[in-house]
Amino acid sequence: MNHPELNTLRTELDEVNKELLELISKRGELVQKIGKIKTAQGMKKYDPVRERHMLNLIASENDGPFETATMQHLFKEIFKAGLELQEDDHRKALLVSRKQRSEDTIISVKGTEIGSGSPILIAGPCAVESYEQTAEVAQAVTDNGLRILRGGAFKPRTSPYDFQGLGIEGLNILKKVADEYNCAVISEIVHPDDLEMASEYLDIIQIGARNMQNYELLKAAGKIDKPILLKRGLSATIEEFINSAEYIMSQGNGQIILCERGIRTYERATRNTLDITAVPILKQETHLPVFVDVTHSTGRKDLLLPAAKAALAIGADGVMAEVHPDPAVALSDAAQQMNISEFEKFVSELVKTGFIKMNQMV
Ligand code: PEP
Ligand code: MN
């Protein structure tokens, strides 16, 4: 049986909780009013000088039994909740988030719709090496019903002594090939100053894994009117990845495709570890199309097809893969690019199993 005094004390405690609740709510209402004035005045919501003043007041008024540090900690939590109340919900939800926009973002590139529910394959060589090499792949890509050709012109390589790409000459080749084969082209840009120029040559601009947190590049990509394919950083969390997309969208460009390309783990059986569940997480958390790069994630030709099927089965809007006329002599990623006949088998297998449609033009 309960001690009679315990019951009385508990009843009293419930009353105090109710009073606290009322006071905290009253405080919240005051904070909201202050927030409105601050918004109207264009003032910042958080004011460290004011916060210091309030904490000092608490310290000077505190007579125990709680330590001042404990009291200040409790009040800081209340202050934080107040600040959150001041920031309206719209501002808190990221522009790329589903909370902000429930419909899927669909990106149109030269007659192909990305993110519309019909999966897209992007294929092409790791690097543009010559007109002939690029044209040969473009022929295979378009012959197989695909409409988007990839090819690196600026290659961010691990070693500075490795082939760095043909640069603008590579972009020229891509544009020429795109016109001749009536397909769209995508290539990576590594410098903010090159974005405007590259927009003249490309249909989609890629920002590579190594540059996912190059915030100046992201901001500059947000200022151009061109779809951006943003790859996940080598060791980036999903949250960091989403925030990088937000950097682009915050500057006005909402045409963003997210691309999971494997992350670095302790596992050495594959080049990177394909984080397959990143796909449904990104689909749930954002309204952007999500791709999977099966080449750079697995780094193994024998895994390209199963990884592509897994990606599409789990909800990816498309897959990216590398194909080269003669992979053995490729200037980059020689070990993992498909040759033309392997690529044809790859596509026909995906078509046969119903993962993609034969013709990707809308
Ligand atoms: C690429 O796609 O050419 C590339 C370099 O990939 P990543 O940035 O994912 O390494
Ligand atoms: Mn490559």
GROMACS .gro file of C-alpha atoms and ligand atoms in nm:
model
  373
    1MET     CA    1   0.000   0.000   0.000
    2ASN     CA    2   0.120   0.353  -0.080
    3HIS     CA    3   0.244   0.581   0.190
    4PRO     CA    4  -0.026   0.852   0.237
    5GLU     CA    5   0.232   1.132   0.212
    6LEU     CA    6   0.364   0.986  -0.113
    7ASN     CA    7   0.019   1.019  -0.266
    8THR     CA    8  -0.012   1.381  -0.159
    9LEU     CA    9   0.334   1.461  -0.294
   10ARG     CA   10   0.256   1.293  -0.623
   11THR     CA   11  -0.066   1.489  -0.656
   12GLU     CA   12   0.132   1.804  -0.591
   13LEU     CA   13   0.391   1.700  -0.850
   14ASP     CA   14   0.119   1.651  -1.111
   15GLU     CA   15  -0.002   2.004  -1.039
   16VAL     CA   16   0.351   2.142  -1.078
   17ASN     CA   17   0.387   1.957  -1.410
   18LYS     CA   18   0.065   2.116  -1.529
   19GLU     CA   19   0.188   2.459  -1.424
   20LEU     CA   20   0.519   2.397  -1.600
   21LEU     CA   21   0.334   2.289  -1.911
   22GLU     CA   22   0.125   2.603  -1.899
   23LEU     CA   23   0.429   2.823  -1.843
   24ILE     CA   24   0.633   2.658  -2.119
   25SER     CA   25   0.339   2.696  -2.357
   26LYS     CA   26   0.297   3.061  -2.253
   27ARG     CA   27   0.668   3.108  -2.318
   28GLY     CA   28   0.621   2.948  -2.660
   29GLU     CA   29   0.346   3.195  -2.747
   30LEU     CA   30   0.567   3.488  -2.646
   31VAL     CA   31   0.853   3.348  -2.851
   32GLN     CA   32   0.625   3.319  -3.154
   33LYS     CA   33   0.521   3.684  -3.119
   34ILE     CA   34   0.886   3.787  -3.093
   35GLY     CA   35   0.960   3.571  -3.399
   36LYS     CA   36   0.697   3.757  -3.604
   37ILE     CA   37   0.848   4.093  -3.514
   38LYS     CA   38   1.197   3.967  -3.597
   39THR     CA   39   1.078   3.839  -3.935
   40ALA     CA   40   0.914   4.173  -4.011
   41GLN     CA   41   1.234   4.355  -3.913
   42GLY     CA   42   1.451   4.113  -4.108
   43MET     CA   43   1.633   4.022  -3.784
   44LYS     CA   44   1.810   3.693  -3.718
   45LYS     CA   45   1.610   3.451  -3.499
   46TYR     CA   46   1.900   3.336  -3.286
   47ASP     CA   47   2.061   3.606  -3.074
   48PRO     CA   48   2.357   3.475  -2.870
   49VAL     CA   49   2.383   3.797  -2.663
   50ARG     CA   50   2.021   3.771  -2.560
   51GLU     CA   51   2.062   3.401  -2.482
   52ARG     CA   52   2.366   3.475  -2.265
   53HIS     CA   53   2.165   3.738  -2.078
   54MET     CA   54   1.884   3.488  -2.006
   55LEU     CA   55   2.130   3.222  -1.890
   56ASN     CA   56   2.298   3.473  -1.656
   57LEU     CA   57   1.961   3.566  -1.513
   58ILE     CA   58   1.889   3.200  -1.442
   59ALA     CA   59   2.229   3.161  -1.274
   60SER     CA   60   2.175   3.461  -1.051
   61GLU     CA   61   1.820   3.360  -0.952
   62ASN     CA   62   1.894   2.993  -0.891
   63ASP     CA   63   1.871   2.895  -0.524
   64GLY     CA   64   1.889   2.517  -0.573
   65PRO     CA   65   1.834   2.234  -0.523
   66PHE     CA   66   1.952   2.197  -0.886
   67GLU     CA   67   2.306   2.295  -0.985
   68THR     CA   68   2.316   2.611  -1.198
   69ALA     CA   69   2.473   2.412  -1.486
   70THR     CA   70   2.181   2.165  -1.472
   71MET     CA   71   1.927   2.447  -1.472
   72GLN     CA   72   2.099   2.620  -1.760
   73HIS     CA   73   2.103   2.296  -1.955
   74LEU     CA   74   1.728   2.252  -1.903
   75PHE     CA   75   1.659   2.608  -2.007
   76LYS     CA   76   1.880   2.580  -2.311
   77GLU     CA   77   1.656   2.293  -2.429
   78ILE     CA   78   1.353   2.515  -2.383
   79PHE     CA   79   1.526   2.798  -2.572
   80LYS     CA   80   1.609   2.559  -2.855
   81ALA     CA   81   1.247   2.442  -2.880
   82GLY     CA   82   1.142   2.808  -2.889
   83LEU     CA   83   1.377   2.879  -3.176
   84GLU     CA   84   1.236   2.586  -3.373
   85LEU     CA   85   0.890   2.725  -3.315
   86GLN     CA   86   0.998   3.055  -3.469
   87GLU     CA   87   1.121   2.897  -3.788
   88ASP     CA   88   0.821   2.809  -3.998
   89ASP     CA   89   0.783   2.455  -4.122
   90HIS     CA   90   0.850   2.550  -4.482
   91ARG     CA   91   1.192   2.677  -4.401
   92LYS     CA   92   1.282   2.370  -4.198
   93ALA     CA   93   1.193   2.119  -4.470
   94LEU     CA   94   1.461   2.100  -4.739
   95LEU     CA   95   1.364   2.205  -5.090
   96VAL     CA   96   1.465   1.862  -5.220
   97SER     CA   97   1.252   1.683  -4.961
   98ARG     CA   98   0.923   1.504  -5.012
   99LYS     CA   99   0.783   1.715  -4.730
  100GLN     CA  100   0.835   2.019  -4.947
  101ARG     CA  101   0.701   1.860  -5.267
  102SER     CA  102   0.516   1.532  -5.277
  103GLU     CA  103   0.515   1.477  -5.654
  104ASP     CA  104   0.816   1.322  -5.826
  105THR     CA  105   1.046   1.556  -6.015
  106ILE     CA  106   1.056   1.456  -6.382
  107ILE     CA  107   1.346   1.575  -6.596
  108SER     CA  108   1.314   1.593  -6.974
  109VAL     CA  109   1.623   1.558  -7.185
  110LYS     CA  110   1.591   1.549  -7.561
  111GLY     CA  111   1.276   1.339  -7.568
  112THR     CA  112   1.363   1.118  -7.273
  113GLU     CA  113   1.185   1.158  -6.942
  114ILE     CA  114   1.386   1.079  -6.632
  115GLY     CA  115   1.191   0.996  -6.318
  116SER     CA  116   0.858   0.933  -6.490
  117GLY     CA  117   0.836   0.568  -6.386
  118SER     CA  118   0.996   0.421  -6.696
  119PRO     CA  119   1.358   0.335  -6.611
  120ILE     CA  120   1.640   0.485  -6.817
  121LEU     CA  121   1.981   0.347  -6.900
  122ILE     CA  122   2.272   0.586  -6.942
  123ALA     CA  123   2.574   0.425  -7.104
  124GLY     CA  124   2.902   0.521  -7.260
  125PRO     CA  125   3.275   0.511  -7.211
  126CYS     CA  126   3.446   0.613  -6.891
  127ALA     CA  127   3.635   0.877  -7.089
  128VAL     CA  128   3.599   1.034  -7.431
  129GLU     CA  129   3.921   0.928  -7.600
  130SER     CA  130   3.859   1.011  -7.966
  131TYR     CA  131   3.577   1.089  -8.207
  132GLU     CA  132   3.586   0.734  -8.350
  133GLN     CA  133   3.572   0.566  -8.008
  134THR     CA  134   3.282   0.787  -7.892
  135ALA     CA  135   3.089   0.751  -8.217
  136GLU     CA  136   3.123   0.373  -8.206
  137VAL     CA  137   2.970   0.363  -7.859
  138ALA     CA  138   2.699   0.613  -7.959
  139GLN     CA  139   2.607   0.382  -8.245
  140ALA     CA  140   2.571   0.088  -8.005
  141VAL     CA  141   2.383   0.296  -7.748
  142THR     CA  142   2.128   0.428  -7.997
  143ASP     CA  143   2.101   0.095  -8.184
  144ASN     CA  144   1.995  -0.057  -7.854
  145GLY     CA  145   1.716   0.193  -7.801
  146LEU     CA  146   1.895   0.412  -7.550
  147ARG     CA  147   1.905   0.789  -7.579
  148ILE     CA  148   2.162   0.913  -7.331
  149LEU     CA  149   2.535   0.876  -7.389
  150ARG     CA  150   2.791   0.934  -7.116
  151GLY     CA  151   3.161   1.009  -7.156
  152GLY     CA  152   3.415   1.186  -6.937
  153ALA     CA  153   3.595   1.488  -7.080
  154PHE     CA  154   3.740   1.613  -6.751
  155LYS     CA  155   3.848   1.307  -6.556
  156PRO     CA  156   3.920   1.350  -6.185
  157ARG     CA  157   4.177   1.072  -6.143
  158THR     CA  158   4.327   0.936  -5.824
  159SER     CA  159   4.677   0.986  -5.963
  160PRO     CA  160   4.779   1.316  -6.124
  161TYR     CA  161   4.990   1.117  -6.372
  162ASP     CA  162   4.689   0.927  -6.510
  163PHE     CA  163   4.493   1.038  -6.819
  164GLN     CA  164   4.301   1.351  -6.720
  165GLY     CA  165   4.059   1.359  -7.013
  166LEU     CA  166   4.052   1.557  -7.337
  167GLY     CA  167   3.888   1.861  -7.178
  168ILE     CA  168   3.706   2.094  -7.417
  169GLU     CA  169   3.807   1.878  -7.712
  170GLY     CA  170   3.616   1.597  -7.538
  171LEU     CA  171   3.309   1.817  -7.504
  172ASN     CA  172   3.333   1.903  -7.873
  173ILE     CA  173   3.338   1.536  -7.963
  174LEU     CA  174   3.035   1.468  -7.741
  175LYS     CA  175   2.836   1.749  -7.900
  176LYS     CA  176   2.921   1.638  -8.251
  177VAL     CA  177   2.826   1.278  -8.169
  178ALA     CA  178   2.505   1.389  -7.997
  179ASP     CA  179   2.400   1.576  -8.311
  180GLU     CA  180   2.492   1.292  -8.544
  181TYR     CA  181   2.323   1.019  -8.343
  182ASN     CA  182   2.036   1.229  -8.210
  183CYS     CA  183   2.104   1.144  -7.849
  184ALA     CA  184   2.160   1.339  -7.529
  185VAL     CA  185   2.505   1.358  -7.370
  186ILE     CA  186   2.626   1.377  -7.013
  187SER     CA  187   2.976   1.453  -6.889
  188GLU     CA  188   3.141   1.555  -6.565
  189ILE     CA  189   3.244   1.913  -6.496
  190VAL     CA  190   3.492   1.979  -6.218
  191HIS     CA  191   3.532   2.356  -6.213
  192PRO     CA  192   3.258   2.614  -6.141
  193ASP     CA  193   3.393   2.843  -6.416
  194ASP     CA  194   3.338   2.571  -6.677
  195LEU     CA  195   2.966   2.516  -6.608
  196GLU     CA  196   2.827   2.790  -6.835
  197MET     CA  197   3.057   2.692  -7.118
  198ALA     CA  198   2.980   2.321  -7.075
  199SER     CA  199   2.605   2.390  -7.091
  200GLU     CA  200   2.653   2.472  -7.458
  201TYR     CA  201   2.780   2.120  -7.525
  202LEU     CA  202   2.594   1.896  -7.281
  203ASP     CA  203   2.238   1.795  -7.199
  204ILE     CA  204   2.318   1.684  -6.844
  205ILE     CA  205   2.613   1.791  -6.632
  206GLN     CA  206   2.761   1.538  -6.394
  207ILE     CA  207   2.912   1.631  -6.060
  208GLY     CA  208   3.133   1.342  -5.957
  209ALA     CA  209   3.178   1.161  -5.628
  210ARG     CA  210   3.498   1.346  -5.549
  211ASN     CA  211   3.322   1.679  -5.585
  212MET     CA  212   3.000   1.601  -5.399
  213GLN     CA  213   3.105   1.837  -5.122
  214ASN     CA  214   3.266   2.099  -5.343
  215TYR     CA  215   3.016   2.359  -5.232
  216GLU     CA  216   3.128   2.633  -5.470
  217LEU     CA  217   3.077   2.393  -5.761
  218LEU     CA  218   2.735   2.292  -5.623
  219LYS     CA  219   2.624   2.653  -5.582
  220ALA     CA  220   2.740   2.738  -5.933
  221ALA     CA  221   2.552   2.432  -6.066
  222GLY     CA  222   2.244   2.570  -5.893
  223LYS     CA  223   2.264   2.886  -6.098
  224ILE     CA  224   2.255   2.727  -6.443
  225ASP     CA  225   1.953   2.598  -6.630
  226LYS     CA  226   2.070   2.243  -6.700
  227PRO     CA  227   1.994   1.906  -6.539
  228ILE     CA  228   2.263   1.797  -6.295
  229LEU     CA  229   2.348   1.437  -6.213
  230LEU     CA  230   2.501   1.444  -5.866
  231LYS     CA  231   2.698   1.142  -5.752
  232ARG     CA  232   2.724   1.033  -5.393
  233GLY     CA  233   3.062   1.103  -5.234
  234LEU     CA  234   3.301   0.819  -5.167
  235SER     CA  235   3.237   0.833  -4.794
  236ALA     CA  236   2.928   1.049  -4.778
  237THR     CA  237   2.628   0.966  -4.564
  238ILE     CA  238   2.282   0.983  -4.720
  239GLU     CA  239   2.216   1.298  -4.519
  240GLU     CA  240   2.529   1.465  -4.657
  241PHE     CA  241   2.430   1.355  -5.007
  242ILE     CA  242   2.084   1.508  -4.970
  243ASN     CA  243   2.232   1.829  -4.835
  244SER     CA  244   2.461   1.853  -5.136
  245ALA     CA  245   2.157   1.832  -5.362
  246GLU     CA  246   2.000   2.103  -5.148
  247TYR     CA  247   2.302   2.327  -5.221
  248ILE     CA  248   2.215   2.304  -5.591
  249MET     CA  249   1.841   2.348  -5.548
  250SER     CA  250   1.880   2.637  -5.302
  251GLN     CA  251   2.030   2.839  -5.588
  252GLY     CA  252   1.731   2.779  -5.814
  253ASN     CA  253   1.813   2.468  -6.016
  254GLY     CA  254   1.577   2.186  -5.920
  255GLN     CA  255   1.665   1.957  -6.210
  256ILE     CA  256   1.877   1.715  -6.010
  257ILE     CA  257   1.932   1.342  -6.050
  258LEU     CA  258   2.087   1.163  -5.753
  259CYS     CA  259   2.328   0.883  -5.834
  260GLU     CA  260   2.433   0.615  -5.588
  261ARG     CA  261   2.775   0.490  -5.698
  262GLY     CA  262   2.894   0.284  -5.407
  263ILE     CA  263   3.067   0.390  -5.089
  264ARG     CA  264   3.401   0.302  -4.941
  265THR     CA  265   3.389   0.025  -4.684
  266TYR     CA  266   3.635  -0.237  -4.559
  267GLU     CA  267   3.506  -0.481  -4.824
  268ARG     CA  268   3.754  -0.542  -5.106
  269ALA     CA  269   3.556  -0.793  -5.315
  270THR     CA  270   3.400  -0.503  -5.504
  271ARG     CA  271   3.556  -0.167  -5.593
  272ASN     CA  272   3.307   0.006  -5.363
  273THR     CA  273   3.010  -0.122  -5.167
  274LEU     CA  274   2.683  -0.057  -5.349
  275ASP     CA  275   2.447   0.085  -5.088
  276ILE     CA  276   2.135  -0.052  -5.251
  277THR     CA  277   1.893   0.060  -4.981
  278ALA     CA  278   2.009   0.419  -5.037
  279VAL     CA  279   1.777   0.406  -5.340
  280PRO     CA  280   1.443   0.365  -5.159
  281ILE     CA  281   1.563   0.593  -4.880
  282LEU     CA  282   1.646   0.870  -5.129
  283LYS     CA  283   1.314   0.809  -5.308
  284GLN     CA  284   1.127   0.843  -4.980
  285GLU     CA  285   1.316   1.142  -4.848
  286THR     CA  286   1.344   1.342  -5.170
  287HIS     CA  287   1.132   1.399  -5.481
  288LEU     CA  288   1.433   1.364  -5.713
  289PRO     CA  289   1.506   1.084  -5.963
  290VAL     CA  290   1.757   0.830  -5.830
  291PHE     CA  291   2.010   0.640  -6.041
  292VAL     CA  292   2.258   0.365  -5.967
  293ASP     CA  293   2.601   0.357  -6.130
  294VAL     CA  294   2.671  -0.016  -6.150
  295THR     CA  295   3.019   0.025  -6.298
  296HIS     CA  296   3.189   0.238  -6.032
  297SER     CA  297   3.005   0.075  -5.744
  298THR     CA  298   3.090  -0.285  -5.826
  299GLY     CA  299   3.400  -0.240  -6.043
  300ARG     CA  300   3.326  -0.590  -6.173
  301LYS     CA  301   3.181  -0.681  -6.510
  302ASP     CA  302   3.024  -1.001  -6.374
  303LEU     CA  303   2.817  -0.797  -6.129
  304LEU     CA  304   2.685  -0.531  -6.365
  305LEU     CA  305   2.370  -0.717  -6.465
  306PRO     CA  306   2.265  -0.844  -6.120
  307ALA     CA  307   2.341  -0.503  -5.967
  308ALA     CA  308   2.136  -0.329  -6.238
  309LYS     CA  309   1.842  -0.565  -6.180
  310ALA     CA  310   1.865  -0.510  -5.804
  311ALA     CA  311   1.875  -0.134  -5.853
  312LEU     CA  312   1.567  -0.133  -6.077
  313ALA     CA  313   1.384  -0.383  -5.858
  314ILE     CA  314   1.436  -0.165  -5.553
  315GLY     CA  315   1.300   0.143  -5.729
  316ALA     CA  316   1.582   0.322  -5.911
  317ASP     CA  317   1.476   0.551  -6.196
  318GLY     CA  318   1.772   0.442  -6.399
  319VAL     CA  319   2.110   0.283  -6.421
  320MET     CA  320   2.444   0.409  -6.547
  321ALA     CA  321   2.706   0.176  -6.693
  322GLU     CA  322   3.031   0.207  -6.883
  323VAL     CA  323   3.091   0.062  -7.227
  324HIS     CA  324   3.400   0.091  -7.448
  325PRO     CA  325   3.475  -0.052  -7.796
  326ASP     CA  326   3.799  -0.207  -7.670
  327PRO     CA  327   3.811  -0.199  -7.289
  328ALA     CA  328   4.154  -0.361  -7.274
  329VAL     CA  329   4.313  -0.047  -7.415
  330ALA     CA  330   4.080   0.208  -7.246
  331LEU     CA  331   4.264   0.507  -7.099
  332SER     CA  332   4.068   0.476  -6.773
  333ASP     CA  333   3.873   0.200  -6.595
  334ALA     CA  334   3.995  -0.065  -6.840
  335ALA     CA  335   3.903  -0.354  -6.612
  336GLN     CA  336   3.537  -0.281  -6.562
  337GLN     CA  337   3.396  -0.144  -6.888
  338MET     CA  338   3.183  -0.371  -7.105
  339ASN     CA  339   3.271  -0.418  -7.468
  340ILE     CA  340   2.999  -0.363  -7.728
  341SER     CA  341   2.875  -0.722  -7.742
  342GLU     CA  342   2.870  -0.751  -7.362
  343PHE     CA  343   2.675  -0.426  -7.354
  344GLU     CA  344   2.423  -0.558  -7.607
  345LYS     CA  345   2.368  -0.864  -7.393
  346PHE     CA  346   2.336  -0.646  -7.084
  347VAL     CA  347   2.062  -0.434  -7.246
  348SER     CA  348   1.877  -0.725  -7.403
  349GLU     CA  349   1.876  -0.913  -7.073
  350LEU     CA  350   1.726  -0.612  -6.894
  351VAL     CA  351   1.465  -0.576  -7.168
  352LYS     CA  352   1.386  -0.949  -7.172
  353THR     CA  353   1.335  -0.961  -6.797
  354GLY     CA  354   1.108  -0.657  -6.816
  355PHE     CA  355   1.332  -0.420  -6.621
  356ILE     CA  356   1.354  -0.166  -6.902
  357LYS     CA  357   1.160  -0.090  -7.221
  358MET     CA  358   1.315  -0.152  -7.560
  359ASN     CA  359   1.289   0.210  -7.675
  360GLN     CA  360   1.352   0.485  -7.426
  361MET     CA  361   1.214   0.772  -7.634
  362VAL     CA  362   0.881   0.900  -7.508
  363PEP     C1  363   3.244   0.878  -6.363
  363PEP     O1  364   3.125   0.849  -6.365
  363PEP     O2  365   3.308   0.900  -6.466
  363PEP     C2  366   3.316   0.885  -6.236
  363PEP     C3  367   3.438   0.935  -6.227
  363PEP     O3  368   3.246   0.837  -6.132
  363PEP     P1  369   3.256   0.875  -5.974
  363PEP     O4  370   3.259   1.023  -5.965
  363PEP     O5  371   3.133   0.813  -5.919
  363PEP     O6  372   3.382   0.810  -5.924
  364MN      MN  373   3.497   0.521  -6.502
   0.00000   0.00000   0.00000
